PDB file of C-alpha atoms in Angstrom:
ATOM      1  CA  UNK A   1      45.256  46.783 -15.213  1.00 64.00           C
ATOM      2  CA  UNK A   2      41.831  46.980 -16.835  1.00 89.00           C
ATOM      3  CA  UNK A   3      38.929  48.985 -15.051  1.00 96.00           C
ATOM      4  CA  UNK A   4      35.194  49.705 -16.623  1.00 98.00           C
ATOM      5  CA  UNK A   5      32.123  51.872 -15.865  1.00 98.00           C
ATOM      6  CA  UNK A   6      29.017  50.658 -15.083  1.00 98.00           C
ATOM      7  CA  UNK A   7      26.739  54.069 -15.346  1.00 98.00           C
ATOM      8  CA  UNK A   8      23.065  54.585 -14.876  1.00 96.00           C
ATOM      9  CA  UNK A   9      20.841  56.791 -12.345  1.00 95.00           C
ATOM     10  CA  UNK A  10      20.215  54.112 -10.119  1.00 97.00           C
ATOM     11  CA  UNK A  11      17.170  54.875  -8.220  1.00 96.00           C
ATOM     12  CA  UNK A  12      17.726  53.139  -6.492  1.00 97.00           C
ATOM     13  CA  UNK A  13      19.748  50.198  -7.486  1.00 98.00           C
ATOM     14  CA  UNK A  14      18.005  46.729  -7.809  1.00 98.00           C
ATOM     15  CA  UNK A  15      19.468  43.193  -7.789  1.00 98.00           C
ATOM     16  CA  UNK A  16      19.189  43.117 -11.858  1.00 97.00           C
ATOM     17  CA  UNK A  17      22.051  46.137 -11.529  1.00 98.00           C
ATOM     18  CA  UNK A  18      23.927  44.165  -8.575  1.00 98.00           C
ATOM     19  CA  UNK A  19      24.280  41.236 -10.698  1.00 97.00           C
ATOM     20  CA  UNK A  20      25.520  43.077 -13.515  1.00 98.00           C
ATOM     21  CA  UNK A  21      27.936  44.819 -11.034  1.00 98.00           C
ATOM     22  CA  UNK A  22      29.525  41.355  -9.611  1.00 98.00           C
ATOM     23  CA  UNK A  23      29.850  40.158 -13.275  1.00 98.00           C
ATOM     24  CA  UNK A  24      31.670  42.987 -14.210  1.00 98.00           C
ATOM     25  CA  UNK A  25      34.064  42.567 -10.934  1.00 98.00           C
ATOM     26  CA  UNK A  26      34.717  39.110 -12.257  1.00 97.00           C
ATOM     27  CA  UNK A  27      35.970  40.400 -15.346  1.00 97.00           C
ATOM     28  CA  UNK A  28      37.729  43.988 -14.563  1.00 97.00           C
ATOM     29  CA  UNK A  29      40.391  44.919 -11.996  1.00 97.00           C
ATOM     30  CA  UNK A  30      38.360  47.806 -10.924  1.00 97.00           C
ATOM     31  CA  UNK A  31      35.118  48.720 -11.377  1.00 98.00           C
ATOM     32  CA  UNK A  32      33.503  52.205 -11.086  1.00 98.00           C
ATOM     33  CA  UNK A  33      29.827  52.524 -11.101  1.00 99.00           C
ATOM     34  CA  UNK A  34      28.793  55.958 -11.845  1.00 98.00           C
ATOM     35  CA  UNK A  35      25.740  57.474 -10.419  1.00 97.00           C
ATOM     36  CA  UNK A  36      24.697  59.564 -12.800  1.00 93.00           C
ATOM     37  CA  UNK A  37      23.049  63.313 -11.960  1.00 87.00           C
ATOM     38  CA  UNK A  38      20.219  64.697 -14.821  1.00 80.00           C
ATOM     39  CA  UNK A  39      19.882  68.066 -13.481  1.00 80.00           C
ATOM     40  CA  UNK A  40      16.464  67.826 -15.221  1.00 78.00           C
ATOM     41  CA  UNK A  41      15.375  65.099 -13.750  1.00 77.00           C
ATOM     42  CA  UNK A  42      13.658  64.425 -10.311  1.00 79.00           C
ATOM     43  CA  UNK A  43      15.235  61.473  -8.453  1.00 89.00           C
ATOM     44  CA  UNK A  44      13.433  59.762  -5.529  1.00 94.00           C
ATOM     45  CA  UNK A  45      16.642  60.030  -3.942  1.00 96.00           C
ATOM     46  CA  UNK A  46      19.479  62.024  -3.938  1.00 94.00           C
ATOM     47  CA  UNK A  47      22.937  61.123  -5.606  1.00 94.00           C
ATOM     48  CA  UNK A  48      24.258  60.900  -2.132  1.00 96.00           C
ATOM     49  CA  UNK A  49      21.782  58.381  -0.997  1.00 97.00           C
ATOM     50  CA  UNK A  50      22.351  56.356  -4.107  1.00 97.00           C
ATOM     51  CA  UNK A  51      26.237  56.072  -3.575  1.00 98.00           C
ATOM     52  CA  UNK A  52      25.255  54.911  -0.134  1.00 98.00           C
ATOM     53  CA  UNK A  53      23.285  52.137  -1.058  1.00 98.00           C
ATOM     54  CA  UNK A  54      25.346  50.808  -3.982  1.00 98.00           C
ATOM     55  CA  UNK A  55      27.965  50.843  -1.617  1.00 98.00           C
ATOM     56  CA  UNK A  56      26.435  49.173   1.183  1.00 97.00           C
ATOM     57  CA  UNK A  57      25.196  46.671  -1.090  1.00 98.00           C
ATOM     58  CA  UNK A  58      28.527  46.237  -2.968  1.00 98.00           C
ATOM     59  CA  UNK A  59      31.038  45.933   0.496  1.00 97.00           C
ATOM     60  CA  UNK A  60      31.762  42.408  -1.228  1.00 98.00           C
ATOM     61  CA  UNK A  61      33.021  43.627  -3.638  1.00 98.00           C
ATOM     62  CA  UNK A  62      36.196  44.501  -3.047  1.00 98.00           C
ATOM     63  CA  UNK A  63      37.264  45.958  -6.614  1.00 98.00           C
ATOM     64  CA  UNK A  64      34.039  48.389  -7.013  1.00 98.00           C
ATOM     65  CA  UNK A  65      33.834  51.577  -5.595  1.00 98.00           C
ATOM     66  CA  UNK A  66      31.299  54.497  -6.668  1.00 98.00           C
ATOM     67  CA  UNK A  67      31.241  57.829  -7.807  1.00 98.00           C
ATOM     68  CA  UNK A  68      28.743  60.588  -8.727  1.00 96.00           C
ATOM     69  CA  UNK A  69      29.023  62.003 -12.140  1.00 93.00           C
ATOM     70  CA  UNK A  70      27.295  63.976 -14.908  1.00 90.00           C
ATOM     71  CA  UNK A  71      28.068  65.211 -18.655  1.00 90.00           C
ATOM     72  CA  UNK A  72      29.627  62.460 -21.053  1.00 92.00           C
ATOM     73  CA  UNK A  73      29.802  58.771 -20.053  1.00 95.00           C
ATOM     74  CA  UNK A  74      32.898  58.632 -21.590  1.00 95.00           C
ATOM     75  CA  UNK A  75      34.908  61.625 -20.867  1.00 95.00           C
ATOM     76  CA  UNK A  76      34.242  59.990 -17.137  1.00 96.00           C
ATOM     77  CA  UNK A  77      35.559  56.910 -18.147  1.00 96.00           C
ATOM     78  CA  UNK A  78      38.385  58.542 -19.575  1.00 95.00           C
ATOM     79  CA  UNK A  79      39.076  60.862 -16.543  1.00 95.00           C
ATOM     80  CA  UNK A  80      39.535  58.040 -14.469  1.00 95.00           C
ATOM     81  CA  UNK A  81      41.833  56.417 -16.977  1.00 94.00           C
ATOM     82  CA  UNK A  82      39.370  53.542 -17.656  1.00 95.00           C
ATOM     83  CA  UNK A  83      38.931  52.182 -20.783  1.00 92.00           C
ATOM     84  CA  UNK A  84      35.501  50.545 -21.001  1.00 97.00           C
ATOM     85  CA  UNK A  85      31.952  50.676 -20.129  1.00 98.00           C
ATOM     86  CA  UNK A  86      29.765  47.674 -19.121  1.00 98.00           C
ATOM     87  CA  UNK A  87      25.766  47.652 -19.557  1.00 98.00           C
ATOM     88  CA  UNK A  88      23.260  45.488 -18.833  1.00 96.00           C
ATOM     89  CA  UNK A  89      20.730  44.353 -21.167  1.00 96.00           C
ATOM     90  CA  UNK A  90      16.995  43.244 -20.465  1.00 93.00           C
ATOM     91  CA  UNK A  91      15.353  43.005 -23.584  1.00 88.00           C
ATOM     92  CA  UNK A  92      15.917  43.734 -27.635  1.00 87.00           C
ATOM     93  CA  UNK A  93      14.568  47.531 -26.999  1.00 88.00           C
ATOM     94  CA  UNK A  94      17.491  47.964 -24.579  1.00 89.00           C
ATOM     95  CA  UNK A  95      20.342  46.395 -27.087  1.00 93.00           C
ATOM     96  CA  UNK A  96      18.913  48.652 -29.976  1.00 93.00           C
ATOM     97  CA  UNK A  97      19.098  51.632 -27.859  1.00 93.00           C
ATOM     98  CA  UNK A  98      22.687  50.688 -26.380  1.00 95.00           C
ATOM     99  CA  UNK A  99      24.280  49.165 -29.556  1.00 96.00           C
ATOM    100  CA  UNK A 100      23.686  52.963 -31.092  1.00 96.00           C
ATOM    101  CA  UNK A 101      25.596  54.482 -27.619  1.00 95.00           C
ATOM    102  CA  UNK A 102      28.314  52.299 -27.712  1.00 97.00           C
ATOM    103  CA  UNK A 103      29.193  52.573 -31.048  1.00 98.00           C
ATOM    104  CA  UNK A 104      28.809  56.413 -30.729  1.00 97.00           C
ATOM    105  CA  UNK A 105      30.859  56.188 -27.498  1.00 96.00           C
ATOM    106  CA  UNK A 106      33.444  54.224 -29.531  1.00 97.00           C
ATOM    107  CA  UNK A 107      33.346  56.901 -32.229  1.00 97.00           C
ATOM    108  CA  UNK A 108      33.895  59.745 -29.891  1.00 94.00           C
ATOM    109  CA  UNK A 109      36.324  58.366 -27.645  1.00 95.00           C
ATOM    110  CA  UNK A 110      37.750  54.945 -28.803  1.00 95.00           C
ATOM    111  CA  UNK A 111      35.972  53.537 -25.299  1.00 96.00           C
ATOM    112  CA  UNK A 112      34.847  49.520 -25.893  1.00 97.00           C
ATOM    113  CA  UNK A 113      31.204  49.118 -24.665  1.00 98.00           C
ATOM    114  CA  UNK A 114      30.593  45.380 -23.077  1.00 98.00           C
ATOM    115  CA  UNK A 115      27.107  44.196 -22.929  1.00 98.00           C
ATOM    116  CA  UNK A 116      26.037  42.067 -20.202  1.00 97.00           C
ATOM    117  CA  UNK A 117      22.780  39.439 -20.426  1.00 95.00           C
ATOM    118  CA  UNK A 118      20.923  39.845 -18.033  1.00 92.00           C
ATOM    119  CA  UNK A 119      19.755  36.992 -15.693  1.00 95.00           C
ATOM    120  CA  UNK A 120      16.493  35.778 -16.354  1.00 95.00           C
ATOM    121  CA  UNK A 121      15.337  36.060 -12.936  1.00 95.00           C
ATOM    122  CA  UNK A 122      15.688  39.913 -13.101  1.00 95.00           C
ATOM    123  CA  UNK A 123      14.945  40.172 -16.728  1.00 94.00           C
ATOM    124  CA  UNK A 124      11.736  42.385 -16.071  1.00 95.00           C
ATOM    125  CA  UNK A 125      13.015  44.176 -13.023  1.00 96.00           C
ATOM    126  CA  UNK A 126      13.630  48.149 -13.536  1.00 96.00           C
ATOM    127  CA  UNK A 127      14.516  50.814 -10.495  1.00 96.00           C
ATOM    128  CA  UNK A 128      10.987  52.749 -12.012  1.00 95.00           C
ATOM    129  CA  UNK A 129       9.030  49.613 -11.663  1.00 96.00           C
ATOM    130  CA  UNK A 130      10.078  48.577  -8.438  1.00 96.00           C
ATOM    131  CA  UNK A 131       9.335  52.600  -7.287  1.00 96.00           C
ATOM    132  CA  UNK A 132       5.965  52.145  -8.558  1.00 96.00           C
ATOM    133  CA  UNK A 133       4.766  48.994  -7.377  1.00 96.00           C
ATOM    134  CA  UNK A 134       6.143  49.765  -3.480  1.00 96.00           C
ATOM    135  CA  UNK A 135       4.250  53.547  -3.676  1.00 95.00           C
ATOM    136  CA  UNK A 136       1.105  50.861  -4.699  1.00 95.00           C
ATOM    137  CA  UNK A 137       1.519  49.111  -0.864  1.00 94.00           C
ATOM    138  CA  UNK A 138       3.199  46.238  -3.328  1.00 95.00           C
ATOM    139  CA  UNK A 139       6.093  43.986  -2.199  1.00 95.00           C
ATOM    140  CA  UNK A 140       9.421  44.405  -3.854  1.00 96.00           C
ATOM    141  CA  UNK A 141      11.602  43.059  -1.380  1.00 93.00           C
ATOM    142  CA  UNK A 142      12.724  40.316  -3.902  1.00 95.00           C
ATOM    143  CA  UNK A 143      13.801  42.878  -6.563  1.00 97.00           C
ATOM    144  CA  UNK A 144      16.076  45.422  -4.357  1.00 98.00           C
ATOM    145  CA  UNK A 145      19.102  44.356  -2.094  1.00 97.00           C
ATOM    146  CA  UNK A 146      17.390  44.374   1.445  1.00 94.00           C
ATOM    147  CA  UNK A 147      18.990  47.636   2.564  1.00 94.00           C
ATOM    148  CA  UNK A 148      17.411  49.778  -0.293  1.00 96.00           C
ATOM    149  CA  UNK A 149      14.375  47.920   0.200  1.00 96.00           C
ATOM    150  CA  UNK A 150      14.605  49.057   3.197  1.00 95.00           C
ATOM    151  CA  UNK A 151      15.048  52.569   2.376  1.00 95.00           C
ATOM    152  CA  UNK A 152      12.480  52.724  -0.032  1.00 96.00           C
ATOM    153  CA  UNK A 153      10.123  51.680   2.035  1.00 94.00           C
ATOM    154  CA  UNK A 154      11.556  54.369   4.248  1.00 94.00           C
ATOM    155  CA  UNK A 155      10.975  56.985   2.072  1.00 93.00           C
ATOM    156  CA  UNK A 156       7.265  56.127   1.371  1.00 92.00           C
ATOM    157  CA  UNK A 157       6.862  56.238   4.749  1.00 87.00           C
ATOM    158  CA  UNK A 158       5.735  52.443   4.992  1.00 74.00           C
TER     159      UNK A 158
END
């Protein structure tokens, strides 16, 4: 059986991360996307709210589930018995930062990074983006799965 991580912060998740997500279930038996916690950093919303959203936006997926996690990408991946770790890519910036990780993360733990183009259509979408524009009064409805759309919206109080 063959299972991969698809990590990040996700806040909140946008349709550039669900498409990565339903790739990856095409390709892996399971599929774990870990929210990740930075104790340092200030989400809009909390890990628990995150999980909730993937999920809802994931139920047809019936291969994914999510977790909350923090420290080491990999020493998740390997706690879970996993053995690989799937990332989307937007643009050259994000391959030169993630080619370094997953050779690093290949060094460290012998865990295969897989890199995932992204689709054009979400190619300039990002979770901080999407934030910013919809504190603005801006519509992002066609960048976040409807239900964190309408949570966000929720949470600006719009």
């Amino acid at each position: 059986m063959s299972g991969a991580v698809c990590p990040g912060s996700f806040d909140p998740i946008t349709l550039g991360h669900l498409d990565v997500f339903e790739r990856a279930a095409a390709q892996f038996d399971e599929v774990v996307v870990a929210v990740l916690v930075n104790p340092n950093k200030a989400g809009m919303f909390t890990a628990d709210e995150r999980i909730a959203m993937i999920e809802e936006s994931c139920e047809h997926l019936p291969n994914l589930r999510v977790e909350s996690g923090s420290g080491l990408v990999v020493d998740f991946v390997k706690s879970r018995g996993l053995t690989a770790i799937v990332k989307g890519l937007r643009t050259g910036t994000d391959f030169e930062y993630e080619l370094q990780m997953a050779q690093m993360n290949k060094h460290v733990a012998g865990v295969d990074t897989f890199f995932v183009a992204t689709t054009p259509r979400y190619s300039f979408v990002s979770s901080s983006l999407a934030k910013e524009v919809a504190s603005l009064g801006g519509d992002v409805s066609g960048l976040l799965p409807e239900p964190v759309n309408q949570r966000l919206r929720a949470k600006l109080g719009r």
